[in-house]
mmCIF file of C-alpha atoms in Angstrom:
data_model
loop_
_atom_site.group_PDB
_atom_site.id
_atom_site.type_symbol
_atom_site.label_atom_id
_atom_site.label_comp_id
_atom_site.label_asym_id
_atom_site.label_seq_id
_atom_site.Cartn_x
_atom_site.Cartn_y
_atom_site.Cartn_z
ATOM 1 C CA MET A 1 40.626 142.839 69.845
ATOM 2 C CA SER A 2 42.335 140.067 67.894
ATOM 3 C CA LEU A 3 40.223 137.367 66.279
ATOM 4 C CA GLY A 4 42.953 134.772 66.366
ATOM 5 C CA SER A 5 41.757 131.619 64.587
ATOM 6 C CA ASP A 6 38.077 132.646 64.486
ATOM 7 C CA SER A 7 36.320 131.239 61.447
ATOM 8 C CA GLY A 8 34.434 133.112 58.762
ATOM 9 C CA PRO A 9 30.965 131.993 59.962
ATOM 10 C CA GLY A 10 31.832 133.018 63.508
ATOM 11 C CA ILE A 11 32.817 136.523 62.409
ATOM 12 C CA VAL A 12 29.664 136.834 60.273
ATOM 13 C CA HIS A 13 27.552 135.881 63.312
ATOM 14 C CA SER A 14 29.372 138.429 65.437
ATOM 15 C CA LEU A 15 28.938 141.296 62.972
ATOM 16 C CA LEU A 16 25.388 140.359 62.028
ATOM 17 C CA CYS A 17 24.026 140.703 65.541
ATOM 18 C CA HIS A 18 25.092 144.368 65.549
ATOM 19 C CA ARG A 19 23.158 145.391 62.443
ATOM 20 C CA GLN A 20 20.728 148.253 62.975
ATOM 21 C CA GLY A 21 17.714 147.001 61.014
ATOM 22 C CA GLY A 22 16.473 148.561 57.796
ATOM 23 C CA ASP A 23 17.590 146.004 55.228
ATOM 24 C CA SER A 24 16.749 142.322 55.648
ATOM 25 C CA GLU A 25 18.957 139.934 57.575
ATOM 26 C CA ALA A 26 19.644 138.075 54.308
ATOM 27 C CA PHE A 27 20.975 141.226 52.616
ATOM 28 C CA ALA A 28 23.023 142.155 55.690
ATOM 29 C CA ARG A 29 24.559 138.683 55.790
ATOM 30 C CA ARG A 30 25.552 138.870 52.100
ATOM 31 C CA ALA A 31 26.989 142.371 52.568
ATOM 32 C CA ILE A 32 29.095 141.156 55.502
ATOM 33 C CA GLN A 33 30.256 138.048 53.642
ATOM 34 C CA SER A 34 31.215 140.184 50.639
ATOM 35 C CA LEU A 35 33.270 142.493 52.851
ATOM 36 C CA LEU A 36 34.999 139.583 54.606
ATOM 37 C CA ARG A 37 36.110 138.203 51.243
ATOM 38 C CA LYS A 38 37.667 141.569 50.404
ATOM 39 C CA LEU A 39 39.464 141.630 53.761
ATOM 40 C CA LYS A 40 40.717 138.041 53.554
ATOM 41 C CA GLU A 41 44.343 139.133 53.194
ATOM 42 C CA LYS A 42 44.006 142.160 55.519
ATOM 43 C CA ARG A 43 43.701 140.531 58.930
ATOM 44 C CA ASP A 44 44.627 143.682 60.844
ATOM 45 C CA GLU A 45 41.873 145.642 59.098
ATOM 46 C CA LEU A 46 39.370 142.850 59.758
ATOM 47 C CA ASP A 47 40.320 142.864 63.444
ATOM 48 C CA ALA A 48 39.810 146.644 63.475
ATOM 49 C CA LEU A 49 36.371 146.314 61.864
ATOM 50 C CA VAL A 50 35.167 143.723 64.377
ATOM 51 C CA ALA A 51 36.503 145.768 67.294
ATOM 52 C CA ALA A 52 34.825 148.961 66.019
ATOM 53 C CA VAL A 53 31.439 147.340 65.397
ATOM 54 C CA THR A 54 31.239 145.175 68.517
ATOM 55 C CA SER A 55 32.375 148.031 70.776
ATOM 56 C CA GLY A 56 29.829 150.459 69.308
ATOM 57 C CA GLY A 57 32.637 152.792 68.226
ATOM 58 C CA ALA A 58 34.506 152.764 71.540
ATOM 59 C CA GLN A 59 37.426 151.296 69.557
ATOM 60 C CA PRO A 60 37.162 152.992 66.128
ATOM 61 C CA GLY A 61 40.558 151.613 65.103
ATOM 62 C CA GLN A 62 42.272 151.988 61.750
ATOM 63 C CA CYS A 63 40.821 152.320 58.253
ATOM 64 C CA VAL A 64 39.075 149.278 56.794
ATOM 65 C CA THR A 65 39.498 149.480 53.040
ATOM 66 C CA VAL A 66 38.086 148.085 49.808
ATOM 67 C CA GLN A 67 39.186 148.810 46.246
ATOM 68 C CA ARG A 68 37.502 151.840 44.666
ATOM 69 C CA THR A 69 35.502 150.953 41.546
ATOM 70 C CA LEU A 70 35.260 153.068 38.389
ATOM 71 C CA ASP A 71 31.911 154.631 39.348
ATOM 72 C CA GLY A 72 32.663 154.550 43.075
ATOM 73 C CA ARG A 73 29.836 152.108 43.791
ATOM 74 C CA LEU A 74 29.843 148.551 45.121
ATOM 75 C CA GLN A 75 27.431 145.792 44.103
ATOM 76 C CA VAL A 76 26.006 143.642 46.906
ATOM 77 C CA ALA A 77 23.255 141.074 46.343
ATOM 78 C CA GLY A 78 22.343 142.633 43.008
ATOM 79 C CA ARG A 79 22.140 146.177 44.428
ATOM 80 C CA LYS A 80 24.637 148.982 43.849
ATOM 81 C CA GLY A 81 25.585 151.550 46.433
ATOM 82 C CA PHE A 82 28.515 153.559 47.743
ATOM 83 C CA PRO A 83 30.557 151.203 49.958
ATOM 84 C CA HIS A 84 30.961 153.516 52.955
ATOM 85 C CA VAL A 85 27.209 154.219 52.897
ATOM 86 C CA ILE A 86 26.256 150.526 52.680
ATOM 87 C CA TYR A 87 28.175 149.629 55.835
ATOM 88 C CA ALA A 88 27.296 152.802 57.734
ATOM 89 C CA ARG A 89 23.623 151.930 57.116
ATOM 90 C CA LEU A 90 24.233 148.358 58.172
ATOM 91 C CA TRP A 91 25.851 149.115 61.516
ATOM 92 C CA ARG A 92 24.847 152.677 62.432
ATOM 93 C CA TRP A 93 22.087 154.528 60.561
ATOM 94 C CA PRO A 94 19.610 152.388 58.545
ATOM 95 C CA ASP A 95 17.977 155.483 56.972
ATOM 96 C CA LEU A 96 21.239 157.113 55.893
ATOM 97 C CA HIS A 97 21.716 159.103 52.664
ATOM 98 C CA LYS A 98 25.151 159.566 51.051
ATOM 99 C CA ASN A 99 25.137 163.344 51.385
ATOM 100 C CA GLU A 100 24.706 163.061 55.158
ATOM 101 C CA LEU A 101 28.135 161.499 55.745
ATOM 102 C CA LYS A 102 31.423 163.219 56.426
ATOM 103 C CA PRO A 103 34.687 161.525 57.406
ATOM 104 C CA VAL A 104 36.431 161.996 60.720
ATOM 105 C CA LYS A 105 39.723 163.879 60.522
ATOM 106 C CA PHE A 106 41.933 160.846 61.138
ATOM 107 C CA CYS A 107 40.429 158.725 58.311
ATOM 108 C CA GLN A 108 43.183 158.296 55.703
ATOM 109 C CA PHE A 109 41.076 156.642 52.975
ATOM 110 C CA ALA A 110 37.761 158.487 53.295
ATOM 111 C CA PHE A 111 35.483 158.196 50.260
ATOM 112 C CA ASP A 112 35.730 161.929 49.505
ATOM 113 C CA LEU A 113 39.554 161.789 49.301
ATOM 114 C CA LYS A 114 39.216 159.773 46.058
ATOM 115 C CA CYS A 115 42.063 157.402 46.894
ATOM 116 C CA ASP A 116 42.433 154.047 45.141
ATOM 117 C CA SER A 117 41.040 152.432 48.298
ATOM 118 C CA VAL A 118 37.901 153.456 50.214
ATOM 119 C CA CYS A 119 37.504 153.200 53.979
ATOM 120 C CA VAL A 120 34.252 151.470 55.015
ATOM 121 C CA ASN A 121 34.820 151.558 58.782
ATOM 122 C CA PRO A 122 31.406 152.904 59.921
ATOM 123 C CA TYR A 123 33.033 154.695 62.868
ATOM 124 C CA HIS A 124 35.330 156.700 60.572
ATOM 125 C CA TYR A 125 32.324 158.744 59.458
ATOM 126 C CA GLU A 126 29.927 161.136 61.148
ATOM 127 C CA ARG A 127 26.370 161.927 60.177
ATOM 128 C CA VAL A 128 25.830 165.582 59.350
ATOM 129 C CA GLY A 129 23.081 167.287 61.332
ATOM 130 C CA THR A 130 22.232 164.466 63.748
ATOM 131 C CA PRO A 131 22.759 164.349 67.535
ATOM 132 C CA ALA A 132 25.650 162.363 68.952
ATOM 133 C CA SER A 133 25.100 158.680 69.548
ATOM 134 C CA GLY A 134 23.683 158.571 73.061
ATOM 135 C CA LEU A 135 20.739 157.527 75.173
ATOM 136 C CA SER A 136 18.940 160.869 75.432
ATOM 137 C CA VAL A 137 16.152 161.341 72.876
ATOM 138 C CA GLN A 138 14.805 164.888 72.573
ATOM 139 C CA SER A 139 12.362 166.580 70.187
ATOM 140 C CA THR A 140 14.969 167.801 67.706
ATOM 141 C CA GLY A 141 12.969 166.650 64.700
ATOM 142 C CA GLU A 142 15.962 164.567 63.601
ATOM 143 C CA THR A 143 16.604 160.854 63.566
ATOM 144 C CA PRO A 144 18.455 159.669 66.700
ATOM 145 C CA ALA A 145 21.886 158.245 65.853
ATOM 146 C CA ARG A 146 21.118 155.150 67.931
ATOM 147 C CA GLY A 147 17.783 154.104 66.584
ATOM 148 C CA ARG A 148 14.999 154.415 64.023
ATOM 149 C CA ARG A 149 12.163 156.914 64.044
ATOM 150 C CA GLY A 150 8.708 156.571 62.566
ATOM 151 C CA ALA A 151 6.359 159.161 61.094
ATOM 152 C CA PRO A 152 2.635 159.958 61.257
ATOM 153 C CA PRO A 153 0.466 157.875 58.929
ATOM 154 C CA GLY A 154 -0.338 159.589 55.645
ATOM 155 C CA ALA A 155 2.623 161.961 55.746
ATOM 156 C CA SER A 156 4.657 162.358 52.564
ATOM 157 C CA PRO A 157 8.391 161.770 53.027
ATOM 158 C CA ALA A 158 10.974 163.981 51.428
ATOM 159 C CA PRO A 159 12.578 162.032 48.545
ATOM 160 C CA ARG A 160 15.420 159.834 49.740
ATOM 161 C CA SER A 161 16.814 157.418 47.184
ATOM 162 C CA GLY A 162 17.654 153.993 48.539
ATOM 163 C CA SER A 163 16.171 154.603 51.999
ATOM 164 C CA PRO A 164 14.496 151.663 53.766
ATOM 165 C CA GLY A 165 10.842 151.846 54.762
ATOM 166 C CA GLY A 166 11.128 152.729 58.462
ATOM 167 C CA GLY A 167 12.827 155.675 60.094
ATOM 168 C CA LEU A 168 12.968 158.076 57.151
ATOM 169 C CA LEU A 169 13.943 161.703 57.573
ATOM 170 C CA TRP A 170 10.923 163.893 56.905
ATOM 171 C CA GLY A 171 10.203 167.466 55.803
ATOM 172 C CA SER A 172 9.786 170.583 57.925
ATOM 173 C CA LEU A 173 5.994 170.253 58.192
ATOM 174 C CA LEU A 174 6.365 166.835 59.744
ATOM 175 C CA ARG A 175 8.981 168.060 62.172
ATOM 176 C CA VAL A 176 6.455 170.503 63.582
ATOM 177 C CA SER A 177 4.029 167.604 63.971
ATOM 178 C CA ASP A 178 6.718 165.568 65.731
ATOM 179 C CA ARG A 179 7.295 168.312 68.261
ATOM 180 C CA LEU A 180 3.589 168.436 69.029
ATOM 181 C CA HIS A 181 3.560 164.704 69.677
ATOM 182 C CA ILE A 182 6.849 164.438 71.544
ATOM 183 C CA GLY A 183 6.910 167.679 73.542
ATOM 184 C CA LYS A 184 10.008 167.421 75.726
ATOM 185 C CA GLY A 185 10.345 163.784 74.763
ATOM 186 C CA VAL A 186 11.915 161.139 76.940
ATOM 187 C CA GLN A 187 15.274 160.781 78.609
ATOM 188 C CA LEU A 188 17.004 157.410 78.737
ATOM 189 C CA GLU A 189 19.626 156.931 81.415
ATOM 190 C CA ARG A 190 22.139 154.093 81.600
ATOM 191 C CA ARG A 191 22.962 152.773 85.049
ATOM 192 C CA GLY A 192 25.729 150.358 85.975
ATOM 193 C CA GLU A 193 26.997 148.201 83.146
ATOM 194 C CA GLY A 194 23.896 148.503 80.997
ATOM 195 C CA ASP A 195 20.561 148.850 82.836
ATOM 196 C CA VAL A 196 18.337 151.553 81.325
ATOM 197 C CA TRP A 197 15.850 153.878 83.052
ATOM 198 C CA MET A 198 13.399 156.135 81.251
ATOM 199 C CA ARG A 199 11.871 159.434 82.306
ATOM 200 C CA CYS A 200 8.756 160.597 80.443
ATOM 201 C CA ARG A 201 9.152 164.352 79.906
ATOM 202 C CA SER A 202 6.308 164.612 77.405
ATOM 203 C CA GLU A 203 2.867 165.966 78.302
ATOM 204 C CA HIS A 204 1.426 162.819 76.731
ATOM 205 C CA ALA A 205 1.840 159.179 77.690
ATOM 206 C CA VAL A 206 4.632 157.121 76.141
ATOM 207 C CA PHE A 207 4.133 153.475 75.199
ATOM 208 C CA VAL A 208 7.034 151.081 75.683
ATOM 209 C CA GLN A 209 7.812 147.553 74.518
ATOM 210 C CA SER A 210 10.218 146.099 77.040
ATOM 211 C CA PHE A 211 10.912 142.490 78.044
ATOM 212 C CA TYR A 212 11.847 143.700 81.528
ATOM 213 C CA LEU A 213 8.450 145.393 81.985
ATOM 214 C CA ASP A 214 6.740 142.275 80.598
ATOM 215 C CA ARG A 215 8.316 140.246 83.383
ATOM 216 C CA GLU A 216 7.442 142.830 86.030
ATOM 217 C CA ALA A 217 3.809 142.828 84.837
ATOM 218 C CA GLY A 218 3.590 139.041 84.729
ATOM 219 C CA ARG A 219 3.148 138.994 80.952
ATOM 220 C CA ALA A 220 4.817 136.707 78.433
ATOM 221 C CA PRO A 221 7.867 138.228 76.663
ATOM 222 C CA GLY A 222 6.722 140.476 73.822
ATOM 223 C CA ASP A 223 3.055 140.088 74.811
ATOM 224 C CA ALA A 224 2.407 143.674 75.938
ATOM 225 C CA VAL A 225 3.046 147.357 75.302
ATOM 226 C CA HIS A 226 3.279 149.339 78.536
ATOM 227 C CA LYS A 227 1.788 152.813 79.067
ATOM 228 C CA VAL A 228 4.106 155.223 80.875
ATOM 229 C CA TYR A 229 2.460 158.393 82.156
ATOM 230 C CA PRO A 230 3.946 161.927 82.065
ATOM 231 C CA GLY A 231 6.527 162.483 84.777
ATOM 232 C CA ALA A 232 7.099 158.782 85.418
ATOM 233 C CA HIS A 233 10.646 157.524 85.940
ATOM 234 C CA ILE A 234 10.910 153.763 85.490
ATOM 235 C CA LYS A 235 13.377 151.029 84.674
ATOM 236 C CA VAL A 236 12.838 149.659 81.152
ATOM 237 C CA PHE A 237 15.832 147.368 80.605
ATOM 238 C CA ASP A 238 17.794 144.984 82.826
ATOM 239 C CA LEU A 239 21.085 143.749 81.377
ATOM 240 C CA ARG A 240 21.405 140.631 83.548
ATOM 241 C CA LEU A 241 17.847 139.546 82.788
ATOM 242 C CA CYS A 242 18.460 140.107 79.083
ATOM 243 C CA HIS A 243 21.656 138.042 79.245
ATOM 244 C CA ARG A 244 19.858 135.156 80.946
ATOM 245 C CA GLN A 245 17.033 135.266 78.394
ATOM 246 C CA MET A 246 19.377 135.188 75.407
ATOM 247 C CA GLN A 247 21.353 132.307 76.947
ATOM 248 C CA GLN A 248 18.176 130.318 77.554
ATOM 249 C CA GLN A 249 16.724 130.980 74.101
ATOM 250 C CA ALA A 250 20.000 130.213 72.334
ATOM 251 C CA ALA A 251 20.416 126.970 74.315
ATOM 252 C CA THR A 252 16.820 125.953 73.569
ATOM 253 C CA ALA A 253 17.258 126.613 69.853
ATOM 254 C CA GLN A 254 20.570 124.737 69.868
ATOM 255 C CA ALA A 255 19.007 121.700 71.565
ATOM 256 C CA ALA A 256 16.022 121.794 69.222
ATOM 257 C CA ALA A 257 18.258 121.944 66.158
ATOM 258 C CA THR A 258 20.248 118.938 67.388
ATOM 259 C CA ALA A 259 17.055 116.990 68.147
ATOM 260 C CA GLN A 260 15.621 117.930 64.758
ATOM 261 C CA ALA A 261 18.658 116.578 62.957
ATOM 262 C CA ALA A 262 18.386 113.346 64.958
ATOM 263 C CA ALA A 263 14.667 113.107 64.172
ATOM 264 C CA VAL A 264 15.236 113.513 60.446
ATOM 265 C CA ALA A 265 17.855 110.768 60.656
ATOM 266 C CA GLY A 266 15.225 108.547 62.276
ATOM 267 C CA SER A 267 17.022 108.158 65.595
ATOM 268 C CA ILE A 268 14.086 109.303 67.745
ATOM 269 C CA PRO A 269 11.714 106.348 68.114
ATOM 270 C CA GLY A 270 8.060 106.624 69.020
ATOM 271 C CA PRO A 271 4.499 106.387 67.686
ATOM 272 C CA GLY A 272 3.723 108.590 64.703
ATOM 273 C CA SER A 273 7.344 108.794 63.634
ATOM 274 C CA VAL A 274 7.543 107.944 59.959
ATOM 275 C CA GLY A 275 11.223 107.798 59.250
ATOM 276 C CA GLY A 276 11.739 110.495 61.854
ATOM 277 C CA ILE A 277 9.964 113.181 59.802
ATOM 278 C CA ALA A 278 6.987 113.806 62.131
ATOM 279 C CA PRO A 279 9.003 114.768 65.242
ATOM 280 C CA ALA A 280 11.314 116.859 63.064
ATOM 281 C CA ILE A 281 8.381 118.985 61.949
ATOM 282 C CA GLY A 282 7.358 119.477 65.566
ATOM 283 C CA LEU A 283 10.827 120.747 66.447
ATOM 284 C CA SER A 284 11.266 123.025 63.445
ATOM 285 C CA VAL A 285 9.849 126.159 65.104
ATOM 286 C CA ALA A 286 12.303 126.142 68.000
ATOM 287 C CA ALA A 287 15.197 125.159 65.748
ATOM 288 C CA GLY A 288 14.440 128.055 63.422
ATOM 289 C CA LEU A 289 15.229 130.736 66.006
ATOM 290 C CA GLY A 290 17.418 133.280 64.219
ATOM 291 C CA VAL A 291 19.790 136.076 65.108
ATOM 292 C CA ASP A 292 16.975 138.616 64.660
ATOM 293 C CA ASP A 293 14.898 136.859 67.334
ATOM 294 C CA LEU A 294 17.749 137.207 69.820
ATOM 295 C CA ARG A 295 18.496 140.790 68.769
ATOM 296 C CA ARG A 296 14.961 141.796 69.798
ATOM 297 C CA LEU A 297 16.009 141.168 73.398
ATOM 298 C CA CYS A 298 18.643 143.910 72.980
ATOM 299 C CA LEU A 299 16.370 146.823 72.132
ATOM 300 C CA VAL A 300 13.631 149.000 73.575
ATOM 301 C CA ARG A 301 10.845 150.370 71.348
ATOM 302 C CA LEU A 302 8.592 153.251 72.272
ATOM 303 C CA SER A 303 5.877 155.381 70.707
ATOM 304 C CA PHE A 304 4.396 158.751 71.618
ATOM 305 C CA VAL A 305 0.698 159.532 72.198
ATOM 306 C CA LYS A 306 -0.678 156.279 70.751
ATOM 307 C CA GLY A 307 -0.023 152.671 71.712
ATOM 308 C CA TRP A 308 0.123 149.540 69.557
ATOM 309 C CA GLY A 309 0.042 145.798 69.978
ATOM 310 C CA PRO A 310 -2.507 143.285 71.339
ATOM 311 C CA ASP A 311 -4.152 145.784 73.716
ATOM 312 C CA TYR A 312 -4.567 148.580 71.124
ATOM 313 C CA PRO A 313 -6.228 148.920 67.703
ATOM 314 C CA ARG A 314 -2.871 149.470 65.973
ATOM 315 C CA ALA A 315 -1.160 146.190 65.230
ATOM 316 C CA SER A 316 2.277 147.669 64.483
ATOM 317 C CA ILE A 317 4.416 150.409 66.002
ATOM 318 C CA THR A 318 4.781 151.867 62.497
ATOM 319 C CA CYS A 319 1.079 152.819 62.635
ATOM 320 C CA THR A 320 1.664 155.205 65.561
ATOM 321 C CA PRO A 321 2.292 158.958 65.086
ATOM 322 C CA CYS A 322 5.927 158.816 66.160
ATOM 323 C CA TRP A 323 8.101 155.942 67.328
ATOM 324 C CA ILE A 324 11.689 155.182 68.267
ATOM 325 C CA GLU A 325 13.709 151.962 68.414
ATOM 326 C CA VAL A 326 16.766 152.072 70.679
ATOM 327 C CA HIS A 327 19.545 149.505 70.190
ATOM 328 C CA LEU A 328 21.612 148.729 73.303
ATOM 329 C CA HIS A 329 25.246 148.099 72.455
ATOM 330 C CA ARG A 330 26.330 146.384 75.676
ATOM 331 C CA ALA A 331 23.504 143.853 75.312
ATOM 332 C CA LEU A 332 24.521 143.242 71.694
ATOM 333 C CA GLN A 333 28.082 142.592 72.843
ATOM 334 C CA LEU A 334 26.801 139.965 75.276
ATOM 335 C CA LEU A 335 24.733 138.412 72.494
ATOM 336 C CA ASP A 336 27.923 138.184 70.460
ATOM 337 C CA HIS A 337 29.538 136.181 73.288
ATOM 338 C CA VAL A 338 26.474 133.932 73.638
ATOM 339 C CA LEU A 339 26.485 133.093 69.935
ATOM 340 C CA HIS A 340 30.186 132.316 69.968
ATOM 341 C CA ALA A 341 29.728 130.031 72.988
ATOM 342 C CA LEU A 342 27.341 127.746 71.065
ATOM 343 C CA PRO A 343 28.962 124.442 70.013
ATOM 344 C CA ASP A 344 28.516 125.128 66.289
ATOM 345 C CA ALA A 345 29.234 128.875 66.366
ATOM 346 C CA HIS A 346 32.470 128.324 64.433
ATOM 347 C CA ALA A 347 31.274 125.510 62.208
#
């Protein structure tokens, strides 16, 4: 994949919509911008990075390198960390620890080789002791490579320096508890280009947040958490529906942003408009739609045993005994295209 004349902001948008959570969007943006500055004169490596990230590793490509520092760490937004770990957390495993990474055999500038340059291509490293990146989630007691996993309230995590709040790896006692909650877990199956079906293999109900199921149930998007009973086999994600929703939301936000700018300039007449400020305030919510809002369309969240949300006493999924967030790469690729199609995507 060649980026041709793509601008810096366009590339940042593209890479940002593939981040896996954990750190804030602001930190992720600064980390990406910092890396792009280092790759300014290495266009082939930048092309390789974009191809690797946007394809979910289907095109791992060549090494993407930065200069090794004296202590081996890189400073981003006032925080220091090992460069290959920073970007592996950003695009693959948000709860990653340095000691859990090992390079693939074909990586020529892996961190452990102690070369003058360090490869930060997230798909040139593997996570030790985790299942392969796939759609099947079983009760292994380990964090799935494609999502984040929660833990029972009140449990004490094993010490992990620099780990974000959600999806930590936990001790052996908690893994026993996980197995009790999950049982045989769930199986996620991809059909066609990117539709996803789920089979509940647990002896307990599974609770799912899914925009597709919201539509099927006649609920507003994000307004419900759906209870799936043991043995059920249901569709939980529709790629075409997701694509339409992201196109509509992006177009609405784009139109609102344009109207807001016109309102601030005073070009929208009408009662109550004082220099255009009043209508601008009314449009600010729609105009403020961010990448994270669109990324939520590209994931499925589920919890075991206990539900959360407006119909349950637990307000957040993180309050449930065990939860998983699954990021869908094909949907994220489509989001990338939608963002680039916006008139100001390359501004």
